[in-house]
Coordinates of C-alpha atoms and ligand atoms in Angstrom, one line a residue:
X127 CA 112.6 143.9 239.8
X128 CA 114.2 144.7 236.5
X129 CA 115.8 147.7 238.1
X130 CA 116.8 145.7 241.1
X131 CA 118.6 143.1 238.8
X132 CA 120.3 145.9 236.9
X133 CA 121.6 147.4 240.1
X134 CA 122.8 144.1 241.4
X135 CA 124.5 143.4 238.1
X136 CA 126.3 146.8 238.0
X137 CA 127.2 146.4 241.6
X138 CA 128.7 143.0 240.8
X139 CA 130.6 144.4 237.8
X140 CA 132.0 147.3 239.9
X141 CA 133.1 144.9 242.6
X142 CA 134.7 142.6 240.1
X143 CA 136.5 145.5 238.5
X144 CA 137.7 146.7 241.9
X145 CA 138.9 143.2 242.7
X146 CA 140.7 143.0 239.4
X147 CA 142.4 146.4 239.9
X148 CA 143.4 145.4 243.5
X149 CA 144.8 142.2 242.2
X150 CA 146.9 144.0 239.5
X151 CA 148.2 146.6 242.0
X152 CA 149.2 144.0 244.5
X153 CA 150.8 141.8 241.8
X154 CA 152.8 144.8 240.5
X155 CA 153.9 145.9 244.0
X156 CA 154.8 142.3 244.8
X157 CA 157.0 142.0 241.7
X158 CA 158.7 145.2 242.6
X159 CA 159.2 144.1 246.2
X160 CA 160.5 140.7 245.3
X161 CA 163.1 142.2 243.0
X162 CA 164.5 145.1 245.2
X163 CA 162.4 147.6 243.2
X164 CA 163.7 146.3 239.9
X165 CA 160.9 146.8 237.4
X166 CA 159.7 144.0 235.2
X167 CA 161.0 143.0 232.6
X168 CA 164.5 142.6 234.0
X169 CA 167.6 143.0 231.8
X170 CA 168.0 139.4 231.0
X171 CA 164.4 139.0 230.1
X172 CA 164.4 142.1 227.9
X173 CA 167.4 140.8 225.9
X174 CA 166.4 137.2 225.8
X175 CA 166.8 135.9 222.3
X176 CA 169.3 138.6 221.3
X177 CA 172.4 138.0 223.5
X178 CA 173.4 137.1 227.0
X179 CA 173.6 139.9 229.6
X180 CA 176.6 139.4 231.8
X181 CA 178.1 140.9 234.9
X182 CA 181.6 140.8 236.5
X183 CA 181.2 139.7 240.1
X184 CA 183.3 140.3 243.2
X185 CA 183.8 138.1 246.2
X186 CA 181.1 139.7 248.4
X187 CA 178.6 139.0 245.6
X188 CA 179.5 135.4 244.6
X189 CA 179.9 134.3 248.3
X190 CA 176.4 135.8 248.8
X191 CA 177.7 138.1 251.6
X192 CA 175.7 140.9 249.9
X193 CA 172.1 139.6 249.6
X194 CA 170.8 142.8 248.0
X195 CA 173.5 142.6 245.2
X196 CA 172.8 138.9 244.8
X197 CA 169.1 139.6 244.2
X198 CA 169.8 142.2 241.6
X199 CA 172.4 140.0 239.9
X200 CA 170.2 136.9 239.7
X201 CA 167.2 138.9 238.5
X202 CA 169.0 140.8 235.8
X203 CA 172.0 138.8 234.5
X204 CA 172.4 135.3 232.9
X205 CA 176.2 135.3 232.7
X206 CA 179.0 136.0 235.1
X207 CA 182.7 136.8 234.7
X208 CA 185.1 136.9 237.7
X209 CA 186.4 140.4 238.4
X210 CA 189.7 139.0 239.8
X211 CA 189.5 135.4 241.2
X212 CA 190.6 133.6 238.1
X213 CA 193.6 135.8 237.3
X214 CA 197.0 134.2 237.5
X215 CA 198.0 136.0 240.7
X216 CA 194.8 134.7 242.4
X217 CA 194.9 131.1 241.5
X218 CA 198.6 130.5 241.1
X219 CA 200.4 132.8 243.4
X220 CA 203.7 130.8 243.7
X221 CA 205.2 128.0 241.6
X222 CA 204.0 125.1 243.7
X223 CA 200.7 126.6 244.9
X224 CA 197.3 126.7 243.3
X225 CA 194.6 128.4 245.4
X226 CA 191.1 127.6 244.1
X227 CA 188.9 128.4 247.1
X228 CA 187.5 131.7 245.7
X229 CA 187.5 130.5 242.1
X230 CA 185.5 127.4 243.1
X231 CA 183.0 129.6 244.9
X232 CA 182.6 131.8 241.9
X233 CA 181.9 128.8 239.7
X234 CA 179.5 127.3 242.3
X235 CA 177.5 130.6 242.3
X236 CA 177.1 130.5 238.5
X237 CA 176.1 126.8 238.5
X238 CA 173.6 127.4 241.4
X239 CA 171.9 130.2 239.5
X240 CA 172.0 128.6 236.1
X241 CA 174.3 131.2 234.6
X242 CA 176.7 131.0 231.7
X243 CA 180.1 131.2 233.4
X244 CA 183.1 133.0 231.7
X245 CA 186.7 132.4 232.6
X246 CA 188.9 135.5 232.8
X247 CA 191.9 135.4 232.1
X248 CA 194.8 133.0 231.3
X249 CA 197.6 134.9 229.7
X250 CA 198.0 138.6 230.5
X251 CA 200.9 141.0 231.2
X252 CA 199.2 142.3 234.3
X253 CA 198.1 140.6 237.6
X254 CA 200.6 137.9 236.8
X255 CA 203.3 137.2 239.5
X256 CA 206.9 137.9 238.7
X257 CA 208.0 134.4 239.6
X258 CA 206.3 133.2 236.4
X259 CA 209.1 134.8 234.3
X260 CA 212.0 134.3 236.7
X261 CA 214.1 131.5 238.1
X262 CA 215.1 131.1 241.8
X263 CA 218.0 133.6 241.3
X264 CA 215.6 136.2 239.9
X265 CA 217.0 135.8 236.3
X266 CA 214.8 135.7 233.3
X267 CA 213.7 132.1 232.4
X268 CA 214.2 130.7 228.9
X269 CA 211.6 130.2 226.3
X270 CA 211.1 126.5 227.0
X271 CA 210.6 127.0 230.8
X272 CA 208.0 129.7 230.2
X273 CA 206.1 127.7 227.7
X274 CA 206.1 124.8 230.2
X275 CA 204.8 127.0 233.0
X276 CA 202.1 128.5 230.7
X277 CA 201.0 125.0 229.7
X278 CA 200.9 123.7 233.2
X279 CA 198.9 126.8 234.3
X280 CA 196.4 126.6 231.5
X281 CA 195.9 122.8 231.7
X282 CA 195.4 123.0 235.5
X283 CA 193.0 125.9 235.5
X284 CA 191.0 125.2 232.4
X285 CA 191.0 121.5 233.2
X286 CA 189.6 122.1 236.7
X287 CA 186.5 123.8 235.3
X288 CA 186.0 121.6 232.3
X289 CA 182.3 121.4 231.4
X290 CA 181.4 124.2 233.8
X291 CA 183.1 127.3 232.3
X292 CA 181.6 128.0 228.9
X293 CA 184.4 130.1 227.5
X294 CA 187.8 131.7 228.4
X295 CA 189.5 135.0 227.7
X296 CA 192.6 133.1 226.7
X297 CA 194.9 136.1 226.0
X298 CA 194.1 139.5 227.3
X299 CA 195.5 142.8 226.0
X300 CA 198.3 141.6 223.8
X301 CA 198.3 144.7 221.6
X302 CA 199.7 148.3 221.7
X303 CA 197.7 151.2 220.4
X304 CA 199.5 151.0 217.1
X305 CA 198.4 147.5 216.5
X306 CA 201.8 145.9 217.2
X307 CA 202.3 143.3 219.9
X308 CA 202.8 144.7 223.3
X309 CA 206.4 144.2 224.6
X310 CA 205.2 142.0 227.5
X311 CA 207.4 139.4 229.2
X312 CA 205.4 136.8 227.3
X313 CA 206.5 138.3 224.0
X314 CA 210.1 139.0 225.1
X315 CA 210.7 135.5 226.3
X316 CA 208.6 133.2 224.1
X317 CA 208.2 135.4 221.0
X318 CA 205.0 136.2 219.0
X319 CA 203.8 132.5 219.0
X320 CA 203.0 132.7 222.7
X321 CA 199.4 133.6 221.6
X322 CA 199.0 130.5 219.5
X323 CA 200.5 128.3 222.2
X324 CA 198.0 129.7 224.8
X325 CA 195.0 129.0 222.6
X326 CA 196.4 125.5 221.7
X327 CA 196.9 124.6 225.4
X328 CA 193.4 125.9 226.3
X329 CA 191.9 123.8 223.6
X330 CA 193.9 120.7 224.7
X331 CA 192.7 121.2 228.3
X332 CA 189.0 121.4 227.3
X333 CA 188.2 120.7 223.6
X334 CA 184.6 121.9 224.1
X335 CA 185.3 125.2 225.7
X336 CA 185.0 128.5 223.7
X337 CA 188.2 130.5 223.3
X338 CA 188.3 134.3 223.1
X339 CA 190.9 137.1 222.5
X340 CA 190.0 140.1 224.7
X341 CA 191.3 143.7 224.4
X342 CA 190.4 147.3 224.9
X343 CA 190.3 150.2 222.3
X344 CA 190.2 147.9 219.3
X345 CA 187.5 150.2 218.1
X346 CA 190.5 152.4 217.0
X347 CA 191.6 151.3 213.6
X348 CA 195.3 150.7 214.1
X349 CA 194.8 148.6 217.2
X350 CA 191.9 146.7 215.5
X351 CA 194.2 145.8 212.6
X352 CA 196.4 144.1 215.1
X353 CA 193.5 142.1 216.6
X354 CA 192.4 141.1 213.1
X355 CA 195.9 139.8 212.4
X356 CA 195.7 137.7 215.6
X357 CA 192.4 136.1 214.6
X358 CA 193.6 135.5 211.0
X359 CA 196.9 133.9 212.1
X360 CA 195.1 131.6 214.6
X361 CA 192.6 130.6 211.9
X362 CA 195.3 130.1 209.3
X363 CA 196.9 127.4 211.5
X364 CA 193.5 125.8 212.3
X365 CA 193.7 126.9 216.0
X366 CA 190.3 127.4 217.6
X367 CA 189.1 130.9 218.3
X368 CA 185.4 131.6 218.8
X369 CA 185.1 135.2 219.6
X370 CA 186.8 138.6 220.1
X371 CA 186.0 140.5 223.3
X372 CA 185.7 144.2 222.9
X373 CA 186.2 145.3 226.5
X374 CA 183.9 148.3 226.2
X375 CA 185.6 150.6 228.7
X376 CA 183.9 153.6 227.0
X377 CA 183.7 157.3 227.4
X378 CA 180.7 159.6 226.7
X379 CA 182.3 160.7 223.4
X380 CA 184.5 157.7 222.5
X381 CA 184.3 155.5 220.6
X382 CA 181.8 156.7 218.0
X383 CA 178.9 154.4 217.1
X384 CA 180.4 154.1 213.6
X385 CA 183.7 152.9 215.1
X386 CA 181.8 150.3 217.0
X387 CA 179.9 149.1 214.0
X388 CA 183.0 148.9 211.9
X389 CA 184.7 146.8 214.5
X390 CA 181.8 144.4 214.8
X391 CA 181.6 144.1 211.0
X392 CA 185.3 143.5 210.6
X393 CA 185.3 140.6 213.1
X394 CA 182.0 139.2 211.6
X395 CA 183.8 139.0 208.2
X396 CA 186.5 136.8 209.9
X397 CA 183.8 134.3 211.1
X398 CA 184.1 134.9 214.8
X399 CA 181.5 136.2 217.3
X400 CA 181.9 139.5 219.1
X401 CA 181.4 140.0 222.8
X402 CA 181.3 143.2 224.8
X403 CA 183.1 141.9 227.8
X404 CA 183.7 144.7 230.3
X405 CA 181.2 147.5 229.6
X406 CA 181.2 150.7 231.6
X407 CA 181.0 154.4 230.7
X408 CA 183.4 156.8 232.4
X409 CA 181.5 160.1 233.1
X410 CA 184.4 162.0 234.7
X411 CA 186.8 164.5 233.1
X412 CA 189.8 163.0 231.4
X413 CA 193.1 163.1 233.1
X414 CA 196.2 164.1 231.1
X415 CA 198.6 161.3 230.6
X416 CA 196.0 158.5 230.7
X417 CA 195.4 156.4 227.6
X418 CA 191.8 155.5 228.5
X419 CA 190.3 152.0 227.9
X420 CA 192.0 149.5 230.1
X421 CA 195.1 151.6 230.8
X422 CA 195.7 150.8 234.4
X423 CA 198.2 153.4 235.5
X424 CA 197.5 155.4 238.6
X425 CA 197.7 159.2 238.7
X426 CA 197.7 161.1 242.0
X427 CA 196.3 164.6 242.2
X428 CA 197.4 166.9 245.1
X429 CA 196.2 170.3 244.0
X430 CA 192.7 170.8 245.6
X431 CA 191.4 173.0 242.8
X432 CA 192.4 170.4 240.2
X433 CA 190.9 167.7 242.4
X434 CA 187.6 169.5 242.4
X435 CA 187.6 169.8 238.6
X436 CA 188.4 166.1 238.3
X437 CA 185.9 164.9 240.8
X438 CA 182.8 167.1 240.0
X439 CA 180.0 164.7 241.2
X440 CA 180.9 163.4 244.7
X441 CA 177.3 163.6 245.8
X442 CA 175.6 162.0 242.9
X443 CA 175.3 162.5 239.1
X444 CA 173.1 165.5 238.2
X445 CA 169.9 164.8 236.4
X446 CA 171.1 166.2 233.0
X447 CA 174.2 164.0 233.2
X448 CA 172.0 161.0 234.1
X449 CA 169.9 161.7 231.0
X450 CA 173.1 162.0 228.8
X451 CA 174.4 158.7 230.2
X452 CA 171.1 157.0 229.6
X453 CA 171.1 158.2 226.0
X454 CA 174.7 157.1 225.5
X455 CA 173.8 153.6 226.8
X456 CA 170.6 153.4 224.7
X457 CA 172.6 154.3 221.6
X458 CA 175.2 151.7 222.3
X459 CA 172.6 149.0 222.8
X460 CA 170.8 150.0 219.6
X461 CA 174.0 149.2 217.8
X462 CA 174.5 145.9 219.7
X463 CA 170.9 144.9 219.0
X464 CA 171.3 145.7 215.3
X465 CA 174.2 143.2 215.3
X466 CA 172.6 140.6 217.6
X467 CA 173.5 137.9 215.1
X468 CA 177.2 138.6 215.7
X469 CA 177.1 139.7 219.3
X470 CA 176.7 136.8 221.7
X471 CA 177.1 138.5 225.0
X472 CA 177.2 142.0 226.6
X473 CA 178.9 142.0 230.1
X474 CA 179.0 144.9 232.5
X475 CA 182.1 145.5 234.5
X476 CA 180.5 145.7 237.9
X477 CA 177.0 146.1 239.4
X478 CA 176.9 149.4 241.3
X479 CA 178.7 152.7 240.8
X480 CA 180.2 152.5 244.3
X481 CA 182.2 149.3 243.4
X482 CA 183.5 150.3 240.0
X483 CA 187.2 150.2 239.3
X484 CA 186.8 153.6 237.8
X485 CA 186.6 155.2 241.3
X486 CA 190.3 154.1 241.7
X487 CA 191.6 154.3 238.1
X488 CA 193.4 156.4 236.9
X489 CA 192.9 158.7 239.9
X490 CA 192.2 156.9 243.2
X491 CA 189.3 158.3 245.4
X492 CA 187.1 159.9 242.8
X493 CA 183.3 159.3 242.5
X494 CA 182.5 157.8 239.1
X495 CA 179.0 156.8 237.9
X496 CA 179.6 154.4 235.0
X497 CA 177.2 151.6 235.6
X498 CA 173.4 150.8 235.6
X499 CA 172.9 150.8 239.4
X500 CA 173.8 153.7 241.7
X501 CA 175.5 153.6 245.1
X502 CA 172.2 152.8 246.8
X503 CA 171.7 149.8 244.4
X504 CA 168.9 151.7 242.6
X505 CA 168.5 151.3 238.9
X506 CA 169.5 154.5 237.1
X507 CA 167.8 156.0 234.0
X508 CA 170.4 154.2 231.9
X509 CA 168.9 150.9 233.1
X510 CA 165.4 151.8 231.9
X511 CA 166.8 153.3 228.7
X512 CA 168.4 150.0 227.6
X513 CA 165.3 148.0 228.5
X514 CA 163.3 150.4 226.4
X515 CA 165.8 150.0 223.5
X516 CA 165.3 146.2 223.7
X517 CA 161.5 146.5 223.7
X518 CA 161.5 148.9 220.8
X519 CA 163.8 146.6 218.9
X520 CA 161.6 143.6 219.5
X521 CA 158.5 145.4 218.4
X522 CA 160.2 146.7 215.2
X523 CA 161.2 143.1 214.5
X524 CA 157.6 142.0 214.9
X525 CA 156.4 144.7 212.6
X526 CA 158.9 143.6 210.0
X527 CA 157.7 140.0 210.2
X528 CA 154.0 141.1 209.7
Ligands
LIG135 C1 191.1 145.2 232.2 C2 191.0 143.7 232.6 C3 190.0 143.4 233.7 C4 190.0 144.5 234.8 C5 189.8 145.8 234.1 C6 189.8 147.0 235.2 O1 190.2 145.6 231.3 O2 190.8 142.9 231.5 O3 190.3 142.2 234.3 O4 191.2 144.4 235.5 O5 190.9 146.1 233.3 O6 189.3 146.6 236.4

């Protein structure tokens, strides 16, 4: 009898354990299935409490024409930026026409999925139609006309999304590499105070919206000095500026982690937040004549041998390069995590490698691999590496608190 009871009991225990194991396996595989094989925790969960994890989205994604992408985006990211649809040429293509169809859909997508919505961008030298700077005869407009156009544009666009968009890249890329103001049409026609005016108009249009200055390569000291001057001069006049966006179009060996830390610290001292706004890592060989960062010039290559050298991974990134990319991403995120009190958001410039602008810039037609998801929408080693960095950071914080 006693033996019988024992046997029954152990049988019961084994059955229970088996059931439990079965439950765990089915739960894990369910989680994986539900999230297109994204493991748990997802990016936004891993970084919760540190900073927002954002993504620049394109039309196929925010109109939900690409359901696989939508699933990855909503699982992993809690902030969105528009890749193109809020740029001047998209929303205000001619003097009397504002076209908000796509921009509205972008904002609806963010609201529907409870994401922090970022506006990009109001005043820039690029992707801004020529009519903005010219009269009907094609002559350069005067300062007052351009200021009035800028004011109308900013009031209309910022005003439309008042209370929905959390913050705007008000001015994009106003600086040269040497830290002086870029000789854009904005500077030529209005003068250096065009930056202050843009921030002032944005604040008038939505007094609650956050305002950012956004640029690339400000990790390099001369250019950073220019960005510091911009922040200081806005603050000196009591004009709102909440954060500086470091675009984060990085290379495997530039910038150094030290340059990044110095940049974060310099802006922290000025009392503004820092955002990494357009993160990607170019893994292809450099092309002579290209400045890197957000330099948008196109270089065409006709020599087949040179092409082969410049496009070495058309069939996928080799394992050792995946490892190196994962390590580079992990190192960057360790720095971002260390400065989580200053960094409020890290946004990737695109979801999958296949859609990255780096396949077209500076050399159109190459196969770059700069992001966290490959051309088949599969998370790369870099994806897991930054989640691990977040987990390690969290447990080191807990140990500190003990
Ligand atoms: C710059 C701009 C972005 C985008 C990228 C490249 O960094 O700020 O809007 O155009 O270049 O795609």
